[in-house]
Amino acid sequence: MSQSLLYHIYSFLGLLPFWILCTSSTNKCVVRHEVADCSHLKLTQVPDDLPANITVLNLTHNQLRRLPPANFTRYSQLTILDGGFNSISKLEPELCQKLPLLEILNLQHNELSHLSDQTFVFCVNLTELHLMSNSIKIIQNNPFRSLKNLVKLDLSHNGLSSTKLGSQLQLENLQDLLLSNNKINVLRREELDFLGNSSLEKLELSSNPIKEIQSAPGIHYIDLS
Ligand SMILES: *[C@@H]1O[C@H](CO)[C@@H](O)[C@H](O)[C@H]1NC(C)=O
Ligand SMILES: *[C@@H]1O[C@H](CO)[C@@H](O)[C@H](O)[C@H]1NC(C)=O
Ligand SMILES: *[C@@H]1O[C@H](CO)[C@@H](O)[C@H](O)[C@H]1NC(C)=O
Ligand SMILES: *[C@@H]1O[C@H](CO)[C@@H](O)[C@H](O)[C@H]1NC(C)=O
Ligand SMILES: *[C@@H]1O[C@H](CO)[C@@H](O)[C@H](O)[C@H]1NC(C)=O
């Protein structure tokens, strides 16, 4: 074997560990049991090489602008998706269609401003929906109508001026409705009619400019402080 060939083999072997280090560091998510923690990685895309059997995916504190449904096809076992602290401004209904077992969806601290009647139409297994600190100023029609299993809805720190979240009866299993830090200035019974005789236990309304309460609705606990 010539000296130069040996030299090439040695230099290749010398580079090998470096090459392995580089390729394996493209995805630094930490996967333990069926939980994938991809938080704080400056991600702009949803990782596509995590184990397909994960049930929890943490994408918080990244630079995601969307959660493209196609990128979640692989993770159909997810029960918890945490997408908080990103720049997500649009949600597609097909996301929940890809994730039929999803129970907790957290999108706090994002840039959502519009929810349509279709947005959550496939999210029937959701028990918690966290939309705190987005830019939702108005709820039109009935975006939460399909959420028959929802127990907790957090819409605090948005720009809502009314408690009215729909025009039809819905959310029959809701227990906690968090609306603090919005711009609600009048509390009207009819603006809570969409809850019908729901099981609501807590309505959190602190830090709203409420000036007038027009007949308190029949809810066990209203937190105005
Ligand atoms: C999930 O997948 C990984 C490999 O992708 C495997 O090691 C693990 O045993 C699987 N967990 C279950 C509960 O099947
Ligand atoms: C995701 O990670 C963030 C930051 O570490 C943490 O605060 C949050 O609780 C995690 N979410 C879940 C669902 O575990
Ligand atoms: C995931 O998203 C990226 C762009 O964000 C795209 O190029 C890629 O094809 C997607 N993967 C799947 C499996 O759809
Ligand atoms: C909701 O989750 C259960 C399992 O917990 C599953 O059997 C059911 O199919 C899911 N609902 C839908 C619409 O996929
Ligand atoms: C709510 O309950 C009251 C009395 O318990 C009943 O009269 C009313 O019809 C109920 N409304 C709905 C929408 O179920």
GROMACS .gro file of C-alpha atoms and ligand atoms in nm:
model
  295
    1MET     CA    1   0.000   0.000   0.000
    2SER     CA    2   0.138   0.335  -0.097
    3GLN     CA    3   0.216   0.603   0.159
    4SER     CA    4  -0.031   0.841   0.002
    5LEU     CA    5  -0.320   0.594   0.011
    6LEU     CA    6  -0.250   0.527   0.381
    7TYR     CA    7  -0.246   0.900   0.436
    8HIS     CA    8  -0.589   0.931   0.274
    9ILE     CA    9  -0.731   0.646   0.483
   10TYR     CA   10  -0.595   0.799   0.803
   11SER     CA   11  -0.726   1.143   0.724
   12PHE     CA   12  -1.067   0.997   0.636
   13LEU     CA   13  -1.078   0.808   0.967
   14GLY     CA   14  -0.965   1.124   1.142
   15LEU     CA   15  -1.261   1.313   0.998
   16LEU     CA   16  -1.512   1.037   1.067
   17PRO     CA   17  -1.595   1.125   1.430
   18PHE     CA   18  -1.638   1.487   1.329
   19TRP     CA   19  -1.876   1.390   1.047
   20ILE     CA   20  -2.083   1.170   1.281
   21LEU     CA   21  -2.100   1.452   1.535
   22CYS     CA   22  -2.225   1.695   1.270
   23THR     CA   23  -2.496   1.473   1.124
   24SER     CA   24  -2.628   1.356   1.460
   25SER     CA   25  -2.648   1.712   1.590
   26THR     CA   26  -2.900   1.822   1.327
   27ASN     CA   27  -3.177   1.709   1.560
   28LYS     CA   28  -3.101   1.775   1.924
   29CYS     CA   29  -3.443   1.685   2.056
   30VAL     CA   30  -3.423   1.483   2.375
   31VAL     CA   31  -3.645   1.175   2.361
   32ARG     CA   32  -3.712   0.994   2.683
   33HIS     CA   33  -3.972   0.720   2.696
   34GLU     CA   34  -4.241   0.850   2.457
   35VAL     CA   35  -4.176   1.218   2.530
   36ALA     CA   36  -3.982   1.434   2.283
   37ASP     CA   37  -3.846   1.762   2.413
   38CYS     CA   38  -3.753   1.988   2.121
   39SER     CA   39  -3.777   2.313   2.315
   40HIS     CA   40  -3.524   2.597   2.280
   41LEU     CA   41  -3.363   2.472   1.956
   42LYS     CA   42  -3.432   2.769   1.723
   43LEU     CA   43  -3.636   2.529   1.507
   44THR     CA   44  -3.807   2.670   1.199
   45GLN     CA   45  -3.952   2.333   1.097
   46VAL     CA   46  -4.112   2.042   1.275
   47PRO     CA   47  -3.849   1.764   1.312
   48ASP     CA   48  -3.931   1.466   1.090
   49ASP     CA   49  -3.701   1.204   1.243
   50LEU     CA   50  -3.840   1.153   1.593
   51PRO     CA   51  -3.971   0.810   1.696
   52ALA     CA   52  -4.317   0.763   1.546
   53ASN     CA   53  -4.455   0.637   1.877
   54ILE     CA   54  -4.404   0.957   2.078
   55THR     CA   55  -4.712   1.072   2.272
   56VAL     CA   56  -4.578   1.410   2.388
   57LEU     CA   57  -4.405   1.661   2.161
   58ASN     CA   58  -4.265   1.978   2.309
   59LEU     CA   59  -4.186   2.242   2.045
   60THR     CA   60  -4.185   2.542   2.278
   61HIS     CA   61  -3.949   2.839   2.247
   62ASN     CA   62  -3.860   2.796   1.880
   63GLN     CA   63  -3.914   2.997   1.563
   64LEU     CA   64  -4.205   2.807   1.410
   65ARG     CA   65  -4.450   3.008   1.202
   66ARG     CA   66  -4.680   2.720   1.115
   67LEU     CA   67  -4.757   2.367   1.225
   68PRO     CA   68  -4.800   2.205   0.880
   69PRO     CA   69  -5.040   1.910   0.922
   70ALA     CA   70  -4.837   1.691   0.682
   71ASN     CA   71  -4.539   1.713   0.916
   72PHE     CA   72  -4.746   1.549   1.190
   73THR     CA   73  -4.859   1.244   0.990
   74ARG     CA   74  -4.576   1.049   1.149
   75TYR     CA   75  -4.676   1.141   1.504
   76SER     CA   76  -5.035   1.017   1.509
   77GLN     CA   77  -5.000   0.889   1.867
   78LEU     CA   78  -4.960   1.238   2.016
   79THR     CA   79  -5.183   1.317   2.312
   80ILE     CA   80  -4.997   1.637   2.409
   81LEU     CA   81  -4.864   1.896   2.164
   82ASP     CA   82  -4.695   2.198   2.317
   83GLY     CA   83  -4.625   2.467   2.058
   84GLY     CA   84  -4.606   2.760   2.298
   85PHE     CA   85  -4.367   3.055   2.255
   86ASN     CA   86  -4.332   3.049   1.874
   87SER     CA   87  -4.456   3.279   1.595
   88ILE     CA   88  -4.747   3.068   1.478
   89SER     CA   89  -5.004   3.288   1.305
   90LYS     CA   90  -5.218   3.029   1.129
   91LEU     CA   91  -5.365   2.693   1.225
   92GLU     CA   92  -5.498   2.441   0.979
   93PRO     CA   93  -5.794   2.213   1.065
   94GLU     CA   94  -5.607   1.913   0.926
   95LEU     CA   95  -5.361   1.932   1.216
   96CYS     CA   96  -5.613   1.771   1.453
   97GLN     CA   97  -5.717   1.533   1.177
   98LYS     CA   98  -5.361   1.398   1.177
   99LEU     CA   99  -5.368   1.379   1.558
  100PRO     CA  100  -5.694   1.203   1.652
  101LEU     CA  101  -5.579   1.126   2.007
  102LEU     CA  102  -5.475   1.481   2.090
  103GLU     CA  103  -5.597   1.587   2.435
  104ILE     CA  104  -5.387   1.891   2.518
  105LEU     CA  105  -5.299   2.159   2.264
  106ASN     CA  106  -5.091   2.446   2.392
  107LEU     CA  107  -5.033   2.743   2.164
  108GLN     CA  108  -4.974   3.011   2.424
  109HIS     CA  109  -4.756   3.309   2.329
  110ASN     CA  110  -4.801   3.293   1.953
  111GLU     CA  111  -4.948   3.523   1.689
  112LEU     CA  112  -5.290   3.374   1.626
  113SER     CA  113  -5.553   3.635   1.547
  114HIS     CA  114  -5.826   3.450   1.363
  115LEU     CA  115  -6.011   3.130   1.452
  116SER     CA  116  -6.262   2.999   1.200
  117ASP     CA  117  -6.544   2.750   1.238
  118GLN     CA  118  -6.310   2.495   1.081
  119THR     CA  119  -5.997   2.556   1.291
  120PHE     CA  120  -6.078   2.303   1.567
  121VAL     CA  121  -6.345   2.100   1.390
  122PHE     CA  122  -6.143   1.776   1.414
  123CYS     CA  123  -6.012   1.834   1.767
  124VAL     CA  124  -6.290   1.630   1.927
  125ASN     CA  125  -6.067   1.462   2.186
  126LEU     CA  126  -5.922   1.786   2.324
  127THR     CA  127  -5.963   1.838   2.697
  128GLU     CA  128  -5.739   2.146   2.724
  129LEU     CA  129  -5.683   2.428   2.478
  130HIS     CA  130  -5.434   2.698   2.572
  131LEU     CA  131  -5.447   3.014   2.362
  132MET     CA  132  -5.316   3.259   2.619
  133SER     CA  133  -5.117   3.557   2.487
  134ASN     CA  134  -5.214   3.562   2.123
  135SER     CA  135  -5.380   3.843   1.927
  136ILE     CA  136  -5.740   3.721   1.926
  137LYS     CA  137  -5.965   4.026   1.936
  138ILE     CA  138  -6.291   3.884   1.815
  139ILE     CA  139  -6.454   3.541   1.803
  140GLN     CA  140  -6.691   3.508   1.512
  141ASN     CA  141  -6.936   3.223   1.463
  142ASN     CA  142  -6.855   2.905   1.660
  143PRO     CA  143  -6.490   2.798   1.642
  144PHE     CA  144  -6.515   2.588   1.963
  145ARG     CA  145  -6.837   2.408   1.873
  146SER     CA  146  -6.677   2.065   1.818
  147LEU     CA  147  -6.489   2.062   2.147
  148LYS     CA  148  -6.734   1.842   2.335
  149ASN     CA  149  -6.468   1.707   2.571
  150LEU     CA  150  -6.299   2.036   2.647
  151VAL     CA  151  -6.256   2.096   3.020
  152LYS     CA  152  -6.021   2.395   3.016
  153LEU     CA  153  -6.010   2.688   2.773
  154ASP     CA  154  -5.750   2.959   2.827
  155LEU     CA  155  -5.801   3.277   2.625
  156SER     CA  156  -5.638   3.512   2.873
  157HIS     CA  157  -5.409   3.793   2.751
  158ASN     CA  158  -5.581   3.847   2.417
  159GLY     CA  159  -5.784   4.145   2.298
  160LEU     CA  160  -6.137   4.013   2.349
  161SER     CA  161  -6.409   4.265   2.428
  162SER     CA  162  -6.683   4.014   2.510
  163THR     CA  163  -6.725   3.682   2.688
  164LYS     CA  164  -6.932   3.561   2.394
  165LEU     CA  165  -6.740   3.279   2.229
  166GLY     CA  166  -7.023   3.144   2.017
  167SER     CA  167  -7.382   3.178   1.909
  168GLN     CA  168  -7.490   2.817   1.966
  169LEU     CA  169  -7.494   2.597   2.275
  170GLN     CA  170  -7.158   2.427   2.311
  171LEU     CA  171  -6.870   2.330   2.540
  172GLU     CA  172  -7.093   2.117   2.760
  173ASN     CA  173  -6.799   1.977   2.957
  174LEU     CA  174  -6.612   2.302   3.014
  175GLN     CA  175  -6.507   2.360   3.374
  176ASP     CA  176  -6.247   2.639   3.354
  177LEU     CA  177  -6.280   2.940   3.127
  178LEU     CA  178  -5.990   3.181   3.158
  179LEU     CA  179  -6.051   3.528   3.018
  180SER     CA  180  -5.831   3.748   3.235
  181ASN     CA  181  -5.635   4.035   3.080
  182ASN     CA  182  -5.872   4.107   2.795
  183LYS     CA  183  -6.079   4.415   2.714
  184ILE     CA  184  -6.415   4.299   2.848
  185ASN     CA  185  -6.604   4.594   2.997
  186VAL     CA  186  -6.957   4.460   3.039
  187LEU     CA  187  -7.063   4.123   3.174
  188ARG     CA  188  -7.395   4.024   3.019
  189ARG     CA  189  -7.580   3.703   3.087
  190GLU     CA  190  -7.667   3.653   2.721
  191GLU     CA  191  -7.300   3.669   2.630
  192LEU     CA  192  -7.254   3.346   2.824
  193ASP     CA  193  -7.562   3.176   2.678
  194PHE     CA  194  -7.341   2.965   2.450
  195LEU     CA  195  -7.248   2.767   2.763
  196GLY     CA  196  -7.611   2.677   2.834
  197ASN     CA  197  -7.621   2.463   3.148
  198SER     CA  198  -7.260   2.358   3.113
  199SER     CA  199  -7.054   2.234   3.401
  200LEU     CA  200  -6.851   2.558   3.420
  201GLU     CA  201  -6.698   2.594   3.764
  202LYS     CA  202  -6.459   2.879   3.720
  203LEU     CA  203  -6.476   3.191   3.508
  204GLU     CA  204  -6.160   3.393   3.546
  205LEU     CA  205  -6.207   3.759   3.450
  206SER     CA  206  -5.936   3.944   3.641
  207SER     CA  207  -5.763   4.241   3.475
  208ASN     CA  208  -6.050   4.336   3.250
  209PRO     CA  209  -6.193   4.690   3.248
  210ILE     CA  210  -6.534   4.566   3.372
  211LYS     CA  211  -6.759   4.859   3.456
  212GLU     CA  212  -7.095   4.693   3.452
  213ILE     CA  213  -7.240   4.355   3.545
  214GLN     CA  214  -7.581   4.290   3.394
  215SER     CA  215  -7.721   3.999   3.596
  216ALA     CA  216  -7.463   3.748   3.708
  217PRO     CA  217  -7.481   3.421   3.522
  218GLY     CA  218  -7.536   3.098   3.715
  219ILE     CA  219  -7.177   3.001   3.752
  220HIS     CA  220  -7.031   2.869   4.076
  221TYR     CA  221  -6.728   3.090   4.082
  222ILE     CA  222  -6.651   3.410   3.901
  223ASP     CA  223  -6.308   3.554   3.966
  224LEU     CA  224  -6.310   3.927   3.905
  225SER     CA  225  -6.025   4.023   4.133
  226LIG     C1  226  -4.094   0.349   2.062
  226LIG     O1  227  -4.002   0.344   1.955
  226LIG     C2  228  -3.868   0.326   1.995
  226LIG     C3  229  -3.779   0.327   1.872
  226LIG     O2  230  -3.824   0.409   1.773
  226LIG     C4  231  -3.853   0.196   2.071
  226LIG     O3  232  -3.718   0.184   2.117
  226LIG     C5  233  -3.948   0.193   2.188
  226LIG     O4  234  -3.942   0.067   2.250
  226LIG     C6  235  -4.089   0.218   2.141
  226LIG     N1  236  -4.178   0.226   2.257
  226LIG     C7  237  -4.290   0.154   2.265
  226LIG     C8  238  -4.370   0.171   2.391
  226LIG     O5  239  -4.328   0.080   2.176
  227LIG     C1  240  -4.214   2.213   2.726
  227LIG     O1  241  -4.092   2.271   2.762
  227LIG     C2  242  -4.105   2.394   2.829
  227LIG     C3  243  -3.964   2.453   2.846
  227LIG     O2  244  -3.878   2.360   2.899
  227LIG     C4  245  -4.176   2.368   2.962
  227LIG     O3  246  -4.192   2.489   3.035
  227LIG     C5  247  -4.313   2.307   2.933
  227LIG     O4  248  -4.379   2.275   3.054
  227LIG     C6  249  -4.299   2.182   2.849
  227LIG     N1  250  -4.430   2.134   2.808
  227LIG     C7  251  -4.476   2.012   2.838
  227LIG     C8  252  -4.610   1.976   2.785
  227LIG     O5  253  -4.411   1.932   2.904
  228LIG     C1  254  -4.231   1.911   0.658
  228LIG     O1  255  -4.223   2.048   0.630
  228LIG     C2  256  -4.125   2.088   0.538
  228LIG     C3  257  -4.132   2.236   0.523
  228LIG     O2  258  -4.174   2.298   0.639
  228LIG     C4  259  -4.142   2.017   0.407
  228LIG     O3  260  -4.038   2.051   0.319
  228LIG     C5  261  -4.147   1.868   0.428
  228LIG     O4  262  -4.174   1.801   0.307
  228LIG     C6  263  -4.252   1.830   0.531
  228LIG     N1  264  -4.250   1.688   0.559
  228LIG     C7  265  -4.356   1.609   0.541
  228LIG     C8  266  -4.337   1.467   0.580
  228LIG     O5  267  -4.459   1.647   0.497
  229LIG     C1  268  -6.051   0.990   2.067
  229LIG     O1  269  -5.965   0.910   2.142
  229LIG     C2  270  -6.005   0.777   2.161
  229LIG     C3  271  -5.902   0.707   2.244
  229LIG     O2  272  -5.875   0.779   2.361
  229LIG     C4  273  -6.019   0.708   2.027
  229LIG     O3  274  -6.069   0.578   2.046
  229LIG     C5  275  -6.113   0.787   1.940
  229LIG     O4  276  -6.117   0.729   1.812
  229LIG     C6  277  -6.069   0.932   1.929
  229LIG     N1  278  -6.165   1.009   1.855
  229LIG     C7  279  -6.151   1.033   1.726
  229LIG     C8  280  -6.256   1.115   1.661
  229LIG     O5  281  -6.056   0.993   1.661
  230LIG     C1  282  -8.098   2.495   3.203
  230LIG     O1  283  -8.152   2.458   3.330
  230LIG     C2  284  -8.274   2.522   3.359
  230LIG     C3  285  -8.318   2.484   3.502
  230LIG     O2  286  -8.235   2.387   3.557
  230LIG     C4  287  -8.379   2.479   3.256
  230LIG     O3  288  -8.502   2.545   3.282
  230LIG     C5  289  -8.328   2.519   3.115
  230LIG     O4  290  -8.418   2.472   3.017
  230LIG     C6  291  -8.191   2.459   3.089
  230LIG     N1  292  -8.139   2.510   2.963
  230LIG     C7  293  -8.081   2.433   2.871
  230LIG     C8  294  -8.033   2.502   2.748
  230LIG     O5  295  -8.063   2.314   2.886
   0.00000   0.00000   0.00000
